[in-house]
């Protein structure tokens, strides 16, 4: 009944867990939700006011399909200020969240016969973005003890004449891993030799805790096949406003804009006005959220490492930890896989997590620490209880 295209993709596992948590909560269950992929802080006041001002001042109509010139200029200012990157407005496209940006880019660059490298564990949407185009996602292993940076032997083996793209996501969802610059450089080198596009998903670039972030395009002076994807979602607690952007080759940007113009017309006009304030206004809330997330990261990693048989490397960024539970699972045991463990935590303890399976890391569970300290403490107590029971 449906096209082949839709059969190639699956529903988002993370959104499914968010829905499950909402369902339990509305049934009166006191759930602790550590499945969320968004800051638990409100959008900062100045940004909310800019949104209200946009409505009152009549910014309520279609904008140019690829975003307003004012917002593109704000993006240029931000990229120069935070990432040392210099582009012009024709090299910028505003979309309805970075998810939309990444989707557009895959649509215009990949097709049947192409292969696209994805490092595993990966953000749930990458394989689907690639598969829907008809191209083949090719998974490359990473090293959990090195911030999930690539297994370069495996990467080299997986490169073929059909390799058309490589997707980097550092800081990573689901692992929180932040690669060393050397690792990014090596991937860039391999990409250049194989003439592949590099997608750098930098949604969490403002959330690194141990070293300052270096944008991939900054490291790739000679590589004009790097596309940078950033977002207002996580940095400014603006997930519902839906503003993300791409910076890169102007022909690619133009083609993405053409597709976007025939699908969504333009990103939301009110959100675009608010995003100008987000990107160019007071940045102190970003620093405050970062400090708070770091505190929580340190707490949750300490609690996890106090549990027998769990060894969790300190993730350098984002707001996720992705510990390995293989010591507690097995074919002949009560809990055989991470799905079982995640369901046990949900059904018996009302703790919502996302099992590693959807991210290509079946021994793992993803805990988001975008939650209050009290929730983190209660969840870790319940996790300890669970692991003693199973
Ligand atoms: C790695 C990664 N990339 C992109 C996105 C998309 O963010 P948005 O579409 O809200 O900008 C997310 C959101 O969860 C993410 O985790």
Coordinates of C-alpha atoms and ligand atoms in Angstrom, one line a residue:
X1 CA 0.0 0.0 0.0
X2 CA 2.8 2.4 0.8
X3 CA 5.9 3.4 -1.1
X4 CA 9.2 1.4 -0.7
X5 CA 10.6 4.6 0.8
X6 CA 8.6 4.5 4.0
X7 CA 9.3 0.8 4.4
X8 CA 13.0 1.6 4.7
X9 CA 12.6 3.6 8.0
X10 CA 11.5 2.9 11.5
X11 CA 9.9 5.1 14.1
X12 CA 12.2 7.0 16.5
X13 CA 12.9 4.9 19.6
X14 CA 13.7 7.9 21.7
X15 CA 10.4 9.7 20.8
X16 CA 8.6 6.4 21.6
X17 CA 10.1 6.4 25.1
X18 CA 9.2 10.0 25.6
X19 CA 5.6 9.1 24.6
X20 CA 5.6 6.2 27.0
X21 CA 6.8 8.4 29.9
X22 CA 4.0 10.9 29.1
X23 CA 1.5 8.1 29.0
X24 CA 2.5 6.7 32.5
X25 CA 2.6 10.2 33.9
X26 CA -0.9 11.0 32.8
X27 CA -2.0 7.7 34.4
X28 CA -0.7 9.1 37.7
X29 CA 2.6 7.2 37.9
X30 CA 5.5 9.1 39.5
X31 CA 7.9 8.4 36.7
X32 CA 11.6 9.5 36.7
X33 CA 12.2 10.3 33.1
X34 CA 15.9 9.9 32.1
X35 CA 15.0 9.3 28.4
X36 CA 14.7 12.9 27.4
X37 CA 16.8 14.4 24.6
X38 CA 16.3 18.0 25.6
X39 CA 17.4 20.4 28.4
X40 CA 15.1 20.5 31.4
X41 CA 15.5 24.3 31.6
X42 CA 13.0 26.7 30.1
X43 CA 14.0 28.7 27.0
X44 CA 15.8 31.8 28.5
X45 CA 13.7 34.9 29.2
X46 CA 15.3 37.2 26.6
X47 CA 14.6 34.6 23.8
X48 CA 11.0 34.1 24.9
X49 CA 10.5 37.9 24.9
X50 CA 11.9 38.1 21.4
X51 CA 9.4 35.4 20.3
X52 CA 6.5 37.4 21.8
X53 CA 7.9 40.6 20.2
X54 CA 8.0 38.9 16.8
X55 CA 4.2 38.1 17.1
X56 CA 3.4 41.7 18.2
X57 CA 5.5 43.2 15.5
X58 CA 3.9 41.2 12.7
X59 CA 6.7 38.7 11.9
X60 CA 3.9 36.2 11.3
X61 CA 4.2 35.6 7.5
X62 CA 6.2 33.4 5.2
X63 CA 9.8 34.3 5.1
X64 CA 12.3 33.4 2.4
X65 CA 12.4 29.6 2.1
X66 CA 16.0 29.3 3.4
X67 CA 15.4 31.6 6.3
X68 CA 15.5 35.4 6.8
X69 CA 18.6 37.4 5.9
X70 CA 18.8 38.7 9.5
X71 CA 18.9 35.2 11.0
X72 CA 21.5 34.1 8.4
X73 CA 23.6 37.1 9.5
X74 CA 23.1 36.1 13.2
X75 CA 24.3 32.6 12.3
X76 CA 27.4 34.1 10.6
X77 CA 28.1 36.2 13.8
X78 CA 27.7 33.1 16.0
X79 CA 29.9 30.8 13.8
X80 CA 32.7 33.5 13.8
X81 CA 32.3 34.2 17.6
X82 CA 32.1 30.6 18.9
X83 CA 33.7 28.5 16.2
X84 CA 36.1 30.7 14.4
X85 CA 34.3 29.9 11.1
X86 CA 33.7 32.4 8.4
X87 CA 31.0 31.9 5.8
X88 CA 28.7 34.2 3.8
X89 CA 25.0 34.2 3.8
X90 CA 24.7 32.1 0.6
X91 CA 26.5 29.3 2.5
X92 CA 23.9 29.2 5.2
X93 CA 20.5 27.5 5.2
X94 CA 18.0 27.8 8.1
X95 CA 15.8 24.7 8.6
X96 CA 13.1 23.4 11.0
X97 CA 15.7 22.0 13.5
X98 CA 19.0 20.3 12.6
X99 CA 17.1 17.1 12.1
X100 CA 15.5 18.8 9.1
X101 CA 18.9 20.1 8.0
X102 CA 20.4 16.7 8.1
X103 CA 17.4 15.1 6.4
X104 CA 17.6 17.7 3.5
X105 CA 21.3 17.2 3.1
X106 CA 21.0 13.4 2.8
X107 CA 18.1 13.8 0.3
X108 CA 20.2 16.0 -2.0
X109 CA 23.5 14.1 -1.8
X110 CA 22.7 10.4 -1.4
X111 CA 20.9 7.8 -3.5
X112 CA 20.7 4.1 -4.3
X113 CA 24.2 2.7 -4.8
X114 CA 25.8 5.1 -2.4
X115 CA 27.2 4.1 1.0
X116 CA 27.4 6.4 4.0
X117 CA 29.6 5.7 7.0
X118 CA 27.9 6.0 10.4
X119 CA 29.9 5.5 13.7
X120 CA 28.2 3.1 16.1
X121 CA 26.7 3.7 18.6
X122 CA 24.9 6.4 16.6
X123 CA 22.0 8.8 17.0
X124 CA 18.9 6.8 16.1
X125 CA 18.0 9.0 13.1
X126 CA 21.2 8.7 11.1
X127 CA 20.6 5.3 9.6
X128 CA 17.0 6.2 8.7
X129 CA 18.0 9.5 7.0
X130 CA 20.4 7.5 4.9
X131 CA 18.2 4.5 4.2
X132 CA 15.2 6.6 3.0
X133 CA 17.3 8.0 0.2
X134 CA 18.0 4.4 -1.0
X135 CA 21.7 4.7 0.0
X136 CA 23.2 2.1 2.4
X137 CA 24.2 3.0 6.0
X138 CA 27.6 1.3 6.8
X139 CA 28.4 1.0 10.5
X140 CA 31.9 1.5 11.9
X141 CA 33.0 0.4 15.4
X142 CA 34.2 2.8 18.0
X143 CA 36.2 2.5 21.2
X144 CA 34.2 3.0 24.4
X145 CA 37.4 3.8 26.3
X146 CA 38.4 6.6 24.0
X147 CA 35.2 8.7 24.0
X148 CA 33.7 6.3 21.4
X149 CA 36.2 7.6 18.8
X150 CA 36.5 5.5 15.6
X151 CA 38.2 2.2 15.2
X152 CA 40.3 3.3 12.3
X153 CA 41.1 -0.2 11.1
X154 CA 37.4 -0.9 10.8
X155 CA 36.8 2.5 9.1
X156 CA 39.5 1.8 6.5
X157 CA 38.0 -1.6 5.8
X158 CA 34.6 -0.1 5.3
X159 CA 35.6 2.6 2.8
X160 CA 34.7 1.5 -0.8
X161 CA 34.5 3.3 -4.1
X162 CA 30.8 3.8 -3.3
X163 CA 31.5 5.7 0.0
X164 CA 29.8 9.0 -0.5
X165 CA 29.5 10.4 3.0
X166 CA 30.8 10.1 6.6
X167 CA 28.7 11.4 9.5
X168 CA 30.6 12.7 12.5
X169 CA 28.6 13.5 15.7
X170 CA 30.9 14.8 18.5
X171 CA 29.7 15.4 21.2
X172 CA 27.6 12.4 20.6
X173 CA 24.1 11.3 21.2
X174 CA 23.9 8.6 22.7
X175 CA 27.4 8.3 24.2
X176 CA 28.3 11.9 25.2
X177 CA 31.7 11.1 23.7
X178 CA 33.8 14.0 22.5
X179 CA 36.6 13.0 20.0
X180 CA 40.1 14.3 20.2
X181 CA 41.0 16.7 17.3
X182 CA 43.4 14.0 16.0
X183 CA 40.6 11.6 15.5
X184 CA 38.5 14.2 13.6
X185 CA 41.6 15.0 11.5
X186 CA 42.1 11.4 10.6
X187 CA 38.5 11.0 9.5
X188 CA 38.8 14.2 7.5
X189 CA 41.9 12.8 5.8
X190 CA 40.2 9.5 5.0
X191 CA 37.2 11.3 3.7
X192 CA 39.3 13.6 1.4
X193 CA 41.1 10.6 -0.1
X194 CA 37.8 8.9 -0.8
X195 CA 36.1 12.1 -2.0
X196 CA 33.3 11.7 0.5
X197 CA 31.2 14.4 2.0
X198 CA 31.7 14.9 5.8
X199 CA 28.6 15.8 7.8
X200 CA 29.5 17.2 11.1
X201 CA 26.5 17.2 13.4
X202 CA 27.4 19.8 16.1
X203 CA 24.1 20.0 17.9
X204 CA 25.9 19.7 21.3
X205 CA 28.9 21.9 20.5
X206 CA 28.2 24.2 23.4
X207 CA 28.0 21.3 25.8
X208 CA 31.5 20.1 26.3
X209 CA 32.9 20.0 29.9
X210 CA 36.6 19.1 29.8
X211 CA 37.9 21.0 26.8
X212 CA 36.7 23.7 24.5
X213 CA 35.0 22.6 21.4
X214 CA 36.7 22.7 18.0
X215 CA 34.4 22.6 15.0
X216 CA 35.2 20.0 12.4
X217 CA 35.3 22.6 9.6
X218 CA 37.9 24.5 11.6
X219 CA 40.2 21.5 11.3
X220 CA 39.7 21.0 7.6
X221 CA 41.1 24.0 5.9
X222 CA 41.4 22.3 2.6
X223 CA 38.3 20.3 2.6
X224 CA 35.3 22.1 1.1
X225 CA 33.2 19.0 1.4
X226 CA 32.5 19.5 5.1
X227 CA 28.9 20.5 6.0
X228 CA 28.4 21.9 9.5
X229 CA 25.0 21.3 11.2
X230 CA 24.2 23.2 14.4
X231 CA 21.0 23.9 16.3
X232 CA 19.3 26.2 18.7
X233 CA 17.6 23.2 20.3
X234 CA 20.0 22.0 22.9
X235 CA 22.2 25.1 23.3
X236 CA 19.3 27.5 24.1
X237 CA 16.7 25.0 25.4
X238 CA 14.7 25.7 22.3
X239 CA 13.8 22.2 21.2
X240 CA 10.1 23.0 20.4
X241 CA 10.9 26.2 18.4
X242 CA 12.5 24.1 15.7
X243 CA 15.5 26.1 14.4
X244 CA 18.6 24.5 13.1
X245 CA 21.1 25.5 10.3
X246 CA 23.6 24.2 7.9
X247 CA 26.8 25.9 6.8
X248 CA 28.8 24.8 3.8
X249 CA 29.2 24.6 0.0
X250 CA 26.9 27.1 -1.6
X251 CA 25.7 24.7 -4.3
X252 CA 24.7 22.2 -1.7
X253 CA 23.0 24.9 0.3
X254 CA 21.1 26.0 -2.8
X255 CA 19.9 22.5 -3.6
X256 CA 18.9 21.9 0.1
X257 CA 17.0 25.2 -0.1
X258 CA 15.2 24.1 -3.3
X259 CA 14.0 20.9 -1.6
X260 CA 13.0 22.8 1.6
X261 CA 11.0 25.3 -0.5
X262 CA 9.0 22.5 -1.9
X263 CA 8.4 20.8 1.4
X264 CA 8.0 23.2 4.3
X265 CA 8.1 26.6 2.4
X266 CA 10.1 28.1 5.2
X267 CA 11.0 27.7 8.9
X268 CA 8.6 29.2 11.4
X269 CA 8.9 33.0 11.2
X270 CA 8.4 33.7 15.0
X271 CA 11.0 31.1 15.9
X272 CA 13.4 32.7 13.4
X273 CA 13.1 36.0 15.2
X274 CA 13.7 34.4 18.6
X275 CA 16.7 32.6 17.2
X276 CA 18.4 35.9 16.3
X277 CA 18.2 36.9 20.0
X278 CA 19.4 33.4 21.0
X279 CA 22.4 33.5 18.8
X280 CA 23.5 37.1 19.2
X281 CA 22.0 38.1 22.6
X282 CA 23.2 37.5 26.1
X283 CA 24.9 34.1 26.3
X284 CA 25.1 33.8 30.1
X285 CA 22.3 31.2 30.3
X286 CA 24.3 28.9 28.0
X287 CA 27.1 29.1 30.5
X288 CA 24.8 28.5 33.4
X289 CA 23.2 25.4 31.8
X290 CA 26.7 24.0 30.9
X291 CA 27.9 24.4 34.5
X292 CA 24.7 22.7 35.8
X293 CA 25.0 19.8 33.3
X294 CA 28.7 19.2 34.2
X295 CA 27.8 18.9 37.9
X296 CA 25.1 16.4 37.1
X297 CA 27.4 14.4 34.7
X298 CA 30.0 14.1 37.5
X299 CA 27.4 12.9 39.9
X300 CA 25.8 10.3 37.7
X301 CA 29.2 8.9 36.4
X302 CA 30.4 8.6 40.1
X303 CA 27.2 6.7 41.1
X304 CA 27.5 4.4 38.1
X305 CA 31.2 3.6 38.7
X306 CA 30.4 2.8 42.3
X307 CA 28.3 -0.1 41.1
X308 CA 30.0 -3.5 40.9
X309 CA 30.8 -4.5 37.3
X310 CA 30.1 -1.1 35.7
X311 CA 32.9 0.9 34.3
X312 CA 31.7 4.1 32.7
X313 CA 34.3 6.4 31.0
X314 CA 33.6 10.1 31.7
X315 CA 31.8 11.4 28.6
X316 CA 33.1 14.8 27.6
X317 CA 29.9 16.4 26.4
X318 CA 26.1 16.4 25.6
X319 CA 23.9 15.3 28.5
X320 CA 24.0 11.5 28.2
X321 CA 25.9 8.6 29.7
X322 CA 25.9 5.3 28.0
X323 CA 27.2 2.6 30.4
X324 CA 27.7 -1.0 29.5
X325 CA 25.6 -3.6 31.4
X326 CA 26.9 -6.8 29.9
X327 CA 28.0 -8.0 33.3
X328 CA 24.3 -8.1 34.3
X329 CA 22.8 -9.6 31.1
X330 CA 23.1 -12.9 29.3
X331 CA 21.1 -15.5 27.3
X332 CA 20.3 -17.7 30.3
X333 CA 19.8 -14.9 32.7
X334 CA 16.7 -13.0 33.9
X335 CA 17.7 -10.1 31.8
X336 CA 19.0 -11.0 28.3
X337 CA 19.5 -7.7 26.6
X338 CA 19.4 -4.0 27.1
X339 CA 15.8 -3.9 26.0
X340 CA 14.9 -6.2 28.9
X341 CA 16.8 -4.1 31.3
X342 CA 15.2 -0.8 30.1
X343 CA 11.7 -2.4 30.3
X344 CA 12.4 -3.8 33.8
X345 CA 13.5 -0.3 34.9
X346 CA 10.3 1.1 33.4
X347 CA 7.8 -1.4 34.6
X348 CA 9.2 -2.2 38.0
X349 CA 10.8 1.0 39.0
X350 CA 9.1 3.7 36.8
X351 CA 12.5 4.9 35.6
X352 CA 12.4 5.7 31.9
X353 CA 15.6 5.2 29.9
X354 CA 16.4 4.2 26.3
X355 CA 17.9 0.8 25.6
X356 CA 21.1 0.8 23.6
X357 CA 19.7 -1.4 20.9
X358 CA 18.2 1.5 18.9
X359 CA 21.6 3.2 18.9
X360 CA 23.5 0.1 17.8
X361 CA 24.9 -0.5 21.3
X362 CA 23.0 -3.4 22.6
X363 CA 24.9 -3.9 25.8
X364 CA 24.3 -0.3 26.8
X365 CA 21.5 1.9 28.2
X366 CA 21.3 5.6 27.6
X367 CA 20.6 7.8 30.6
X368 CA 19.9 11.4 30.0
X369 CA 21.0 13.7 32.8
X370 CA 18.8 16.5 31.6
X371 CA 16.9 15.9 34.9
X372 CA 16.9 17.3 38.4
X373 CA 19.6 16.2 40.9
X374 CA 16.8 14.7 43.0
X375 CA 15.6 12.6 40.0
X376 CA 19.1 11.5 39.2
X377 CA 19.7 10.4 42.8
X378 CA 16.4 8.5 43.0
X379 CA 17.1 6.9 39.6
X380 CA 20.6 5.7 40.6
X381 CA 19.2 4.3 43.9
X382 CA 16.6 2.4 41.9
X383 CA 19.1 1.2 39.3
X384 CA 21.3 -0.2 42.2
X385 CA 18.3 -1.9 43.6
X386 CA 17.4 -3.4 40.2
X387 CA 20.9 -4.7 39.6
X388 CA 20.8 -6.4 43.0
X389 CA 17.5 -8.1 42.1
X390 CA 18.5 -9.4 38.7
Ligands
LIG1 C1 22.8 14.1 17.5 C2 21.6 14.9 17.2 N1 21.5 15.5 16.0 C3 20.5 16.3 15.7 C4 19.4 16.4 16.6 C5 18.2 17.2 16.1 O1 18.0 18.4 16.8 P1 17.0 19.5 16.4 O2 16.3 19.0 15.2 O3 16.1 19.7 17.5 O4 17.8 20.7 16.0 C6 19.4 15.8 17.8 C7 18.3 15.8 18.7 O5 18.1 15.0 19.5 C8 20.6 15.0 18.1 O6 20.7 14.4 19.3

